[in-house]
Amino acid sequence: MRTFVSRRVAAVPPSGIRRFFDIAATMKDVISLGIGEPDFVTPEPILKAGVESLLRGETHYTSNSGIFELRQALSDHLSRLYGVRYDPETELLISVGVSEALYLALTAVVDPGDEVIVPQPCFVAYAPEVVFAGGQPIIIPTYVVNEFQVTGDAVEAAVTPRTKAILIGYPNNPTGAVMTRERLLEIADVAERHDLLVISDEIYDRLVYGITQTCFPSLPGMRERTILLGGFSKDYAMTGWRVGYAAAPAELLAAMRKVHQYTIMSAPTTAQMAALTALKQGEEYVEAMRAEYDLRRRTIVNGLNQLGLDCFEPRGAFYAFPSIARSGMDDETFAQKLLEEERVAVVPGSAFGESGAGFVRCSYATALPKIEEALNRLERFMRRHG
Ligand SMILES: Cc1ncc(COP(=O)(O)O)c(C=O)c1O
C-alpha cells in the first residue's frame, strides 16, 4: 500500500524534547529541569472564575473571536502595558494558546514556497509550523556572543525575493534571551526596507528581570506589519487551560479568524472566563511568581557558572542555557548521562536548532530546594566529567 501521509508532514521530525521526558518518567527520584511550564498552580481567583463560569452553565460556544469583554480587557491591557491599542472588534482574536495563534498566523499569510526567516535556537514549533503551512523556514543561527539576540545584519543576509515574514520569539525559549529595544529596531528596519511581515511571539512578556520588555508592534511603523502573539500559559500559570491571543491589523486578523472559524470555532469558554479574571485580578500574582522566578534564576545561573558551565545572564522566561563545553561531551550525551547517573533531567540545546548544540536548557520553573539539589548533583557529575 502507498503511504498516505503527506510529504509535508512526513518531512518534519518528531519533537526532540519529549524523548527525555519519557525516559525521566520511568525513573524514580528524578529532578526535572526539563519542563517548559510553570510549576505554580493557576492563582485562585482565576481558578474560581473558571469554576463559577461552569456552575453558571456557561458551557456553550463563544463568538468565534472570543468573548467580547475579554477582548476589550485585552485591548486595555496591551494599551496600558505597551501603549499599543487594538480594536477589540476587528483586531483581536482569542485562540487555543499561542500554539493555535501561531498556526493561524502562518496559515493565513504563507503561500507555497514563501520563505519565513526563523532565528534559532527557538521554540520547537516554529520551523515545523512554517512547513505545515506550505512555506520554507529559513533558519538563521543566533550566538552566545550576542546573548542569543538576533541581529539586523543576520536577518538582512537571509532575505530573498521570496521572503514573506520574520518569526521571532523573545523572551526566548530555550535561551532566556530578551531583545533590547535597539536590537528590535534593527529588525524593524529590515522589515520596513524589504516590506516584510513580523510575527512576534511574546508569550513570556511579563517574565523579564531587570530589563523592559519592548512589544514589537509598539515600535514606530511596526503595528501595521506585525502579528503579535501572546498568551496566558506562562505569565499566569495557565498552560492546561489552553488560551492565548493574536493581535493584528484588521485584514490579517480577519484572515486568521477565517481559519480559526473553520478549524476551532472558539477557544474554550471556561478558559476565556478565567483569562478575563487573569487580566482583571492577576497582576499581584504575576508579580509574585516573577519575583520567585527571579530568585531561582539568580541561584541557578550563579550555581552553573561556579561549576564551569558558563551561562550568560538570561533576562526573561524561566530558562538558563549554559554551555556544557567543559564536560567535553555533546549536549545529547551530556543530557543522557546526567539523567542516568544523577537523575537530573535537562534538554539538549540542539533540540531547539543546530546553533543550540553544546548547550542545555535548564528550566527554573521548579521549586528552589529542587534547584539547589540539582546543582549538588551537577557538581558531583562535573567532578567526574569536568
Ligand atoms: C515560545 C513559546 N511560544 C508558544 C508556546 C505555546 O504556548 P501555549 O500554551 O500558549 O500554546 C510555548 C510553550 O512552551 C513557548 O515556549
Short mmCIF file of C-alpha atoms and ligand atoms in Angstrom, two decimals:
data_model
loop_
_atom_site.label_atom_id
_atom_site.label_comp_id
_atom_site.label_asym_id
_atom_site.label_seq_id
_atom_site.Cartn_x
_atom_site.Cartn_y
_atom_site.Cartn_z
CA MET A 1 0.00 0.00 0.00
CA ARG A 2 1.29 3.52 -0.71
CA THR A 3 1.91 5.88 2.16
CA PHE A 4 -0.97 8.25 2.70
CA VAL A 5 0.98 10.70 4.83
CA SER A 6 1.70 13.97 3.03
CA ARG A 7 5.33 14.73 2.15
CA ARG A 8 4.98 17.99 4.02
CA VAL A 9 4.13 16.30 7.30
CA ALA A 10 6.45 13.33 6.78
CA ALA A 11 9.37 15.74 6.28
CA VAL A 12 9.11 17.11 9.83
CA PRO A 13 10.83 15.01 12.52
CA PRO A 14 9.03 14.50 15.86
CA SER A 15 9.97 16.94 18.61
CA GLY A 16 13.28 16.07 20.30
CA ILE A 17 12.25 17.31 23.72
CA ARG A 18 9.66 14.66 24.52
CA ARG A 19 12.09 11.73 24.40
CA PHE A 20 13.89 12.82 27.57
CA PHE A 21 10.63 13.35 29.45
CA ASP A 22 9.54 9.85 28.52
CA ILE A 23 12.77 8.34 29.86
CA ALA A 24 12.62 10.52 33.00
CA ALA A 25 9.03 9.45 33.64
CA THR A 26 10.17 5.81 34.04
CA MET A 27 12.78 6.72 36.71
CA LYS A 28 12.44 7.41 40.43
CA ASP A 29 13.81 10.48 42.24
CA VAL A 30 14.39 12.49 39.08
CA ILE A 31 14.72 16.27 39.43
CA SER A 32 13.35 17.74 36.27
CA LEU A 33 14.80 20.95 34.93
CA GLY A 34 13.33 19.85 31.63
CA ILE A 35 9.80 21.07 31.80
CA GLY A 36 8.76 24.23 29.93
CA GLU A 37 5.79 25.20 32.05
CA PRO A 38 5.20 26.94 35.37
CA ASP A 39 5.24 24.71 38.46
CA PHE A 40 2.69 27.06 40.06
CA VAL A 41 -0.97 26.18 40.09
CA THR A 42 -3.17 28.83 38.44
CA PRO A 43 -3.83 31.60 41.03
CA GLU A 44 -7.01 31.03 42.99
CA PRO A 45 -9.24 33.89 41.76
CA ILE A 46 -8.56 32.76 38.20
CA LEU A 47 -9.35 29.14 39.06
CA LYS A 48 -12.55 30.19 40.78
CA ALA A 49 -13.63 32.28 37.81
CA GLY A 50 -13.41 29.17 35.63
CA VAL A 51 -15.31 27.00 38.10
CA GLU A 52 -18.00 29.63 38.68
CA SER A 53 -18.48 30.09 34.96
CA LEU A 54 -19.07 26.35 34.62
CA LEU A 55 -21.50 26.35 37.54
CA ARG A 56 -23.45 29.17 35.90
CA GLY A 57 -23.92 26.83 33.00
CA GLU A 58 -21.66 28.68 30.58
CA THR A 59 -20.93 25.57 28.61
CA HIS A 60 -21.59 26.84 25.10
CA TYR A 61 -19.51 28.18 22.21
CA THR A 62 -18.49 31.81 22.36
CA SER A 63 -18.21 34.21 19.45
CA ASN A 64 -15.53 32.99 17.02
CA SER A 65 -13.23 35.84 18.02
CA GLY A 66 -13.73 35.14 21.72
CA ILE A 67 -15.81 36.74 24.47
CA PHE A 68 -16.07 40.45 23.70
CA GLU A 69 -15.42 41.52 27.30
CA LEU A 70 -12.17 39.54 27.26
CA ARG A 71 -11.08 41.18 24.00
CA GLN A 72 -11.92 44.57 25.46
CA ALA A 73 -9.92 43.84 28.62
CA LEU A 74 -7.03 42.60 26.46
CA SER A 75 -7.12 45.76 24.37
CA ASP A 76 -6.89 47.88 27.55
CA HIS A 77 -4.14 45.63 28.93
CA LEU A 78 -1.92 45.96 25.83
CA SER A 79 -2.55 49.68 25.69
CA ARG A 80 -1.67 50.12 29.39
CA LEU A 81 1.48 47.99 29.24
CA TYR A 82 2.88 48.85 25.84
CA GLY A 83 0.97 51.86 24.52
CA VAL A 84 -0.29 49.91 21.52
CA ARG A 85 -4.04 49.80 21.03
CA TYR A 86 -6.04 47.15 19.14
CA ASP A 87 -9.72 47.36 18.25
CA PRO A 88 -11.43 44.54 20.19
CA GLU A 89 -13.97 44.19 17.39
CA THR A 90 -11.66 43.69 14.44
CA GLU A 91 -8.06 43.33 15.59
CA LEU A 92 -8.08 40.77 18.42
CA LEU A 93 -8.74 37.04 18.42
CA ILE A 94 -8.80 34.65 21.37
CA SER A 95 -7.13 31.35 20.46
CA VAL A 96 -6.35 27.93 21.89
CA GLY A 97 -3.00 29.05 23.25
CA VAL A 98 -0.21 30.68 21.30
CA SER A 99 0.15 27.28 19.65
CA GLU A 100 -3.07 27.82 17.72
CA ALA A 101 -2.38 31.51 17.14
CA LEU A 102 0.95 30.58 15.55
CA TYR A 103 -0.75 28.06 13.29
CA LEU A 104 -3.37 30.64 12.29
CA ALA A 105 -0.80 33.33 11.58
CA LEU A 106 1.29 31.11 9.31
CA THR A 107 -1.69 29.52 7.56
CA ALA A 108 -3.18 32.95 6.93
CA VAL A 109 -0.08 34.50 5.36
CA VAL A 110 2.12 31.79 3.83
CA ASP A 111 1.72 30.81 0.17
CA PRO A 112 3.51 27.72 -1.19
CA GLY A 113 7.22 28.41 -1.42
CA ASP A 114 7.15 31.59 0.67
CA GLU A 115 10.15 31.90 2.95
CA VAL A 116 9.87 32.70 6.62
CA ILE A 117 13.02 33.67 8.49
CA VAL A 118 13.33 31.83 11.81
CA PRO A 119 16.17 32.67 14.22
CA GLN A 120 17.28 29.67 16.27
CA PRO A 121 17.56 28.33 18.95
CA CYS A 122 13.81 28.78 19.31
CA PHE A 123 10.56 27.18 20.39
CA VAL A 124 10.38 23.77 18.71
CA ALA A 125 7.13 24.51 16.84
CA TYR A 126 8.29 27.46 14.73
CA ALA A 127 10.00 25.72 11.80
CA PRO A 128 7.54 22.77 11.64
CA GLU A 129 4.57 25.16 11.58
CA VAL A 130 6.10 27.05 8.65
CA VAL A 131 6.44 23.72 6.80
CA PHE A 132 2.87 22.67 7.65
CA ALA A 133 1.67 25.98 6.22
CA GLY A 134 3.46 25.16 2.93
CA GLY A 135 6.34 27.57 3.45
CA GLN A 136 10.07 27.27 3.68
CA PRO A 137 11.70 28.09 7.03
CA ILE A 138 14.98 29.93 6.58
CA ILE A 139 16.95 29.25 9.71
CA ILE A 140 19.41 31.82 10.98
CA PRO A 141 21.58 30.96 13.97
CA THR A 142 21.96 33.23 16.98
CA TYR A 143 25.02 33.07 19.19
CA VAL A 144 26.01 33.37 22.82
CA VAL A 145 28.38 36.26 21.97
CA ASN A 146 25.24 38.30 21.22
CA GLU A 147 23.47 36.73 24.20
CA PHE A 148 21.35 34.85 21.65
CA GLN A 149 19.78 38.03 20.27
CA VAL A 150 19.22 38.12 16.53
CA THR A 151 20.92 40.95 14.66
CA GLY A 152 19.57 43.06 11.83
CA ASP A 153 22.55 42.07 9.69
CA ALA A 154 21.81 38.36 10.12
CA VAL A 155 18.18 38.86 9.09
CA GLU A 156 19.19 41.09 6.19
CA ALA A 157 21.59 38.43 4.88
CA ALA A 158 18.77 35.86 4.83
CA VAL A 159 16.28 38.00 2.88
CA THR A 160 15.46 36.87 -0.68
CA PRO A 161 12.69 37.90 -3.11
CA ARG A 162 10.62 35.03 -1.63
CA THR A 163 10.85 36.19 1.98
CA LYS A 164 7.44 36.98 3.40
CA ALA A 165 7.91 37.12 7.13
CA ILE A 166 10.26 37.01 10.10
CA LEU A 167 9.18 34.88 13.06
CA ILE A 168 10.72 35.93 16.36
CA GLY A 169 10.12 34.83 19.94
CA TYR A 170 11.52 36.96 22.78
CA PRO A 171 11.78 36.50 25.74
CA ASN A 172 13.16 33.35 24.23
CA ASN A 173 12.57 29.68 24.82
CA PRO A 174 15.11 27.99 25.25
CA THR A 175 17.81 30.62 25.86
CA GLY A 176 16.08 33.15 28.14
CA ALA A 177 17.36 35.92 25.85
CA VAL A 178 15.44 39.18 25.68
CA MET A 179 15.96 41.57 22.77
CA THR A 180 16.95 45.11 23.64
CA ARG A 181 14.92 47.87 22.02
CA GLU A 182 17.96 48.76 19.88
CA ARG A 183 18.23 45.23 18.51
CA LEU A 184 14.49 45.14 17.79
CA LEU A 185 14.80 48.43 15.92
CA GLU A 186 17.36 46.73 13.65
CA ILE A 187 14.77 44.04 12.83
CA ALA A 188 12.12 46.72 12.30
CA ASP A 189 14.41 48.49 9.86
CA VAL A 190 14.95 45.32 7.79
CA ALA A 191 11.20 44.58 7.83
CA GLU A 192 10.42 48.08 6.63
CA ARG A 193 13.01 48.19 3.85
CA HIS A 194 12.08 44.74 2.46
CA ASP A 195 8.34 45.07 3.13
CA LEU A 196 8.17 42.02 5.41
CA LEU A 197 5.66 40.88 7.98
CA VAL A 198 6.88 40.24 11.53
CA ILE A 199 5.26 37.54 13.64
CA SER A 200 6.26 38.23 17.23
CA ASP A 201 5.60 35.56 19.85
CA GLU A 202 5.69 37.38 23.18
CA ILE A 203 4.19 34.68 25.38
CA TYR A 204 6.74 35.32 28.16
CA ASP A 205 6.31 39.11 28.04
CA ARG A 206 5.72 39.57 31.78
CA LEU A 207 8.57 37.30 32.87
CA VAL A 208 11.52 39.67 32.48
CA TYR A 209 14.20 40.51 35.00
CA GLY A 210 15.96 43.86 35.18
CA ILE A 211 15.05 44.74 31.60
CA THR A 212 11.98 46.27 29.99
CA GLN A 213 10.02 44.20 27.51
CA THR A 214 9.60 46.03 24.21
CA CYS A 215 6.43 44.93 22.49
CA PHE A 216 7.34 44.68 18.80
CA PRO A 217 4.24 46.40 17.32
CA SER A 218 4.86 49.37 19.63
CA LEU A 219 7.95 50.28 17.57
CA PRO A 220 7.49 53.10 15.04
CA GLY A 221 5.79 51.86 11.88
CA MET A 222 5.58 48.23 13.06
CA ARG A 223 1.96 47.92 14.19
CA GLU A 224 0.79 47.67 10.58
CA ARG A 225 3.21 44.87 9.68
CA THR A 226 3.13 42.77 12.86
CA ILE A 227 1.10 39.86 14.12
CA LEU A 228 1.52 39.85 17.88
CA LEU A 229 1.01 36.52 19.63
CA GLY A 230 0.51 36.37 23.37
CA GLY A 231 -0.94 34.17 26.00
CA PHE A 232 -1.86 33.21 29.49
CA SER A 233 0.02 29.89 29.78
CA LYS A 234 3.29 31.21 31.16
CA ASP A 235 2.60 34.61 32.74
CA TYR A 236 -0.47 33.40 34.63
CA ALA A 237 0.47 29.70 35.05
CA MET A 238 -2.42 28.56 32.86
CA THR A 239 -0.89 26.04 30.44
CA GLY A 240 -3.68 23.48 30.81
CA TRP A 241 -6.49 25.96 30.19
CA ARG A 242 -5.40 26.43 26.55
CA VAL A 243 -5.98 30.09 25.96
CA GLY A 244 -3.97 32.73 24.10
CA TYR A 245 -4.49 35.51 21.62
CA ALA A 246 -3.43 37.19 18.40
CA ALA A 247 -3.44 40.93 17.73
CA ALA A 248 -3.05 42.23 14.20
CA PRO A 249 -4.35 44.81 11.71
CA ALA A 250 -7.93 44.03 10.66
CA GLU A 251 -7.18 42.48 7.26
CA LEU A 252 -4.68 39.99 8.69
CA LEU A 253 -6.80 39.27 11.72
CA ALA A 254 -9.83 38.57 9.51
CA ALA A 255 -7.79 36.04 7.53
CA MET A 256 -6.70 34.33 10.74
CA ARG A 257 -10.25 34.38 12.08
CA LYS A 258 -11.44 32.61 8.93
CA VAL A 259 -9.04 29.71 9.56
CA HIS A 260 -9.94 29.68 13.27
CA GLN A 261 -13.68 29.68 12.44
CA TYR A 262 -13.40 26.58 10.31
CA THR A 263 -10.88 24.62 12.38
CA ILE A 264 -11.57 25.52 16.01
CA MET A 265 -14.81 27.53 16.22
CA SER A 266 -13.94 29.21 19.51
CA ALA A 267 -11.42 28.86 22.35
CA PRO A 268 -12.69 27.04 25.47
CA THR A 269 -15.40 29.13 27.16
CA THR A 270 -14.29 28.25 30.70
CA ALA A 271 -10.71 29.22 29.92
CA GLN A 272 -11.80 32.53 28.40
CA MET A 273 -13.72 33.43 31.55
CA ALA A 274 -10.68 32.51 33.65
CA ALA A 275 -8.46 34.62 31.36
CA LEU A 276 -10.76 37.60 31.85
CA THR A 277 -10.20 37.36 35.61
CA ALA A 278 -6.46 36.92 34.99
CA LEU A 279 -6.42 40.31 33.26
CA LYS A 280 -8.59 41.98 35.88
CA GLN A 281 -7.14 40.49 39.07
CA GLY A 282 -3.96 38.67 38.11
CA GLU A 283 -1.41 41.45 38.50
CA GLU A 284 -0.26 40.77 42.06
CA TYR A 285 0.07 37.04 41.30
CA VAL A 286 2.10 37.66 38.16
CA GLU A 287 4.45 39.87 40.16
CA ALA A 288 4.77 37.30 42.98
CA MET A 289 5.60 34.49 40.53
CA ARG A 290 8.00 36.73 38.62
CA ALA A 291 9.85 37.59 41.84
CA GLU A 292 10.11 33.89 42.75
CA TYR A 293 11.42 33.00 39.27
CA ASP A 294 13.96 35.79 39.59
CA LEU A 295 15.29 34.34 42.84
CA ARG A 296 15.59 30.90 41.28
CA ARG A 297 17.16 32.39 38.17
CA ARG A 298 19.96 34.01 40.16
CA THR A 299 20.53 30.80 42.13
CA ILE A 300 20.76 28.56 39.09
CA VAL A 301 22.84 30.93 36.95
CA ASN A 302 25.37 31.50 39.75
CA GLY A 303 25.46 27.79 40.53
CA LEU A 304 26.05 26.79 36.91
CA ASN A 305 28.79 29.38 36.44
CA GLN A 306 30.54 28.19 39.60
CA LEU A 307 30.60 24.66 38.16
CA GLY A 308 32.29 25.91 34.99
CA LEU A 309 29.08 25.53 32.99
CA ASP A 310 29.28 29.03 31.54
CA CYS A 311 25.91 30.66 31.46
CA PHE A 312 25.16 34.15 30.11
CA GLU A 313 22.57 36.03 32.10
CA PRO A 314 19.09 35.11 30.84
CA ARG A 315 16.83 38.14 31.17
CA GLY A 316 13.47 36.53 30.55
CA ALA A 317 11.20 33.46 30.55
CA PHE A 318 12.30 30.72 33.00
CA TYR A 319 15.26 29.08 31.31
CA ALA A 320 19.02 29.08 31.80
CA PHE A 321 21.07 27.95 28.81
CA PRO A 322 24.60 27.02 29.94
CA SER A 323 27.40 25.86 27.69
CA ILE A 324 28.48 22.32 28.52
CA ALA A 325 31.81 22.62 26.64
CA ARG A 326 33.69 21.99 29.90
CA SER A 327 32.32 18.42 30.06
CA GLY A 328 33.84 17.51 26.71
CA MET A 329 30.53 15.89 25.72
CA ASP A 330 27.99 16.83 23.11
CA ASP A 331 24.69 18.06 24.52
CA GLU A 332 22.76 14.84 23.77
CA THR A 333 25.34 12.70 25.60
CA PHE A 334 25.52 15.19 28.47
CA ALA A 335 21.75 15.15 28.97
CA GLN A 336 21.59 11.37 28.71
CA LYS A 337 24.45 10.72 31.15
CA LEU A 338 23.23 13.36 33.60
CA LEU A 339 19.85 11.67 33.67
CA GLU A 340 21.26 8.17 34.04
CA GLU A 341 23.99 8.98 36.54
CA GLU A 342 22.49 11.75 38.64
CA ARG A 343 18.81 11.72 37.78
CA VAL A 344 18.63 15.31 36.68
CA ALA A 345 16.67 15.99 33.50
CA VAL A 346 17.71 18.84 31.19
CA VAL A 347 17.02 19.27 27.48
CA PRO A 348 19.84 19.18 24.88
CA GLY A 349 20.16 22.59 23.23
CA SER A 350 20.27 21.03 19.77
CA ALA A 351 16.58 20.08 20.18
CA PHE A 352 15.92 23.80 19.56
CA GLY A 353 18.08 24.17 16.46
CA GLU A 354 21.64 23.42 15.38
CA SER A 355 23.06 26.54 16.98
CA GLY A 356 21.83 25.22 20.34
CA ALA A 357 24.36 22.37 20.13
CA GLY A 358 26.84 22.49 23.02
CA PHE A 359 24.24 23.96 25.40
CA VAL A 360 21.46 22.52 27.53
CA ARG A 361 18.18 24.09 28.58
CA CYS A 362 17.62 24.13 32.35
CA SER A 363 14.17 25.29 33.33
CA TYR A 364 13.89 27.01 36.68
CA ALA A 365 10.15 26.61 36.80
CA THR A 366 10.73 24.28 39.70
CA ALA A 367 10.98 24.88 43.47
CA LEU A 368 14.19 26.38 44.86
CA PRO A 369 15.14 23.37 47.07
CA LYS A 370 14.94 21.16 43.98
CA ILE A 371 17.13 23.55 42.02
CA GLU A 372 19.66 23.51 44.86
CA GLU A 373 19.66 19.70 44.94
CA ALA A 374 20.01 19.59 41.15
CA LEU A 375 23.07 21.86 41.46
CA ASN A 376 24.57 19.48 44.07
CA ARG A 377 24.07 16.57 41.72
CA LEU A 378 25.53 18.55 38.83
CA GLU A 379 28.57 19.32 40.96
CA ARG A 380 29.15 15.59 41.53
CA PHE A 381 28.65 14.97 37.83
CA MET A 382 31.10 17.69 36.80
CA ARG A 383 33.70 16.39 39.27
CA ARG A 384 33.64 13.16 37.32
CA HIS A 385 33.34 14.68 33.86
CA GLY A 386 34.70 18.25 34.06
C1 LIG B 1 7.92 30.49 22.93
C2 LIG B 1 6.65 29.72 23.09
N1 LIG B 1 5.61 30.03 22.32
C3 LIG B 1 4.46 29.36 22.41
C4 LIG B 1 4.29 28.32 23.30
C5 LIG B 1 2.96 27.61 23.34
O1 LIG B 1 2.17 28.15 24.34
P1 LIG B 1 0.62 27.90 24.52
O2 LIG B 1 0.48 27.13 25.81
O3 LIG B 1 0.02 29.28 24.67
O4 LIG B 1 0.10 27.18 23.35
C6 LIG B 1 5.36 27.95 24.13
C7 LIG B 1 5.24 26.82 25.07
O5 LIG B 1 6.19 26.27 25.54
C8 LIG B 1 6.57 28.68 24.03
O6 LIG B 1 7.62 28.40 24.80
#
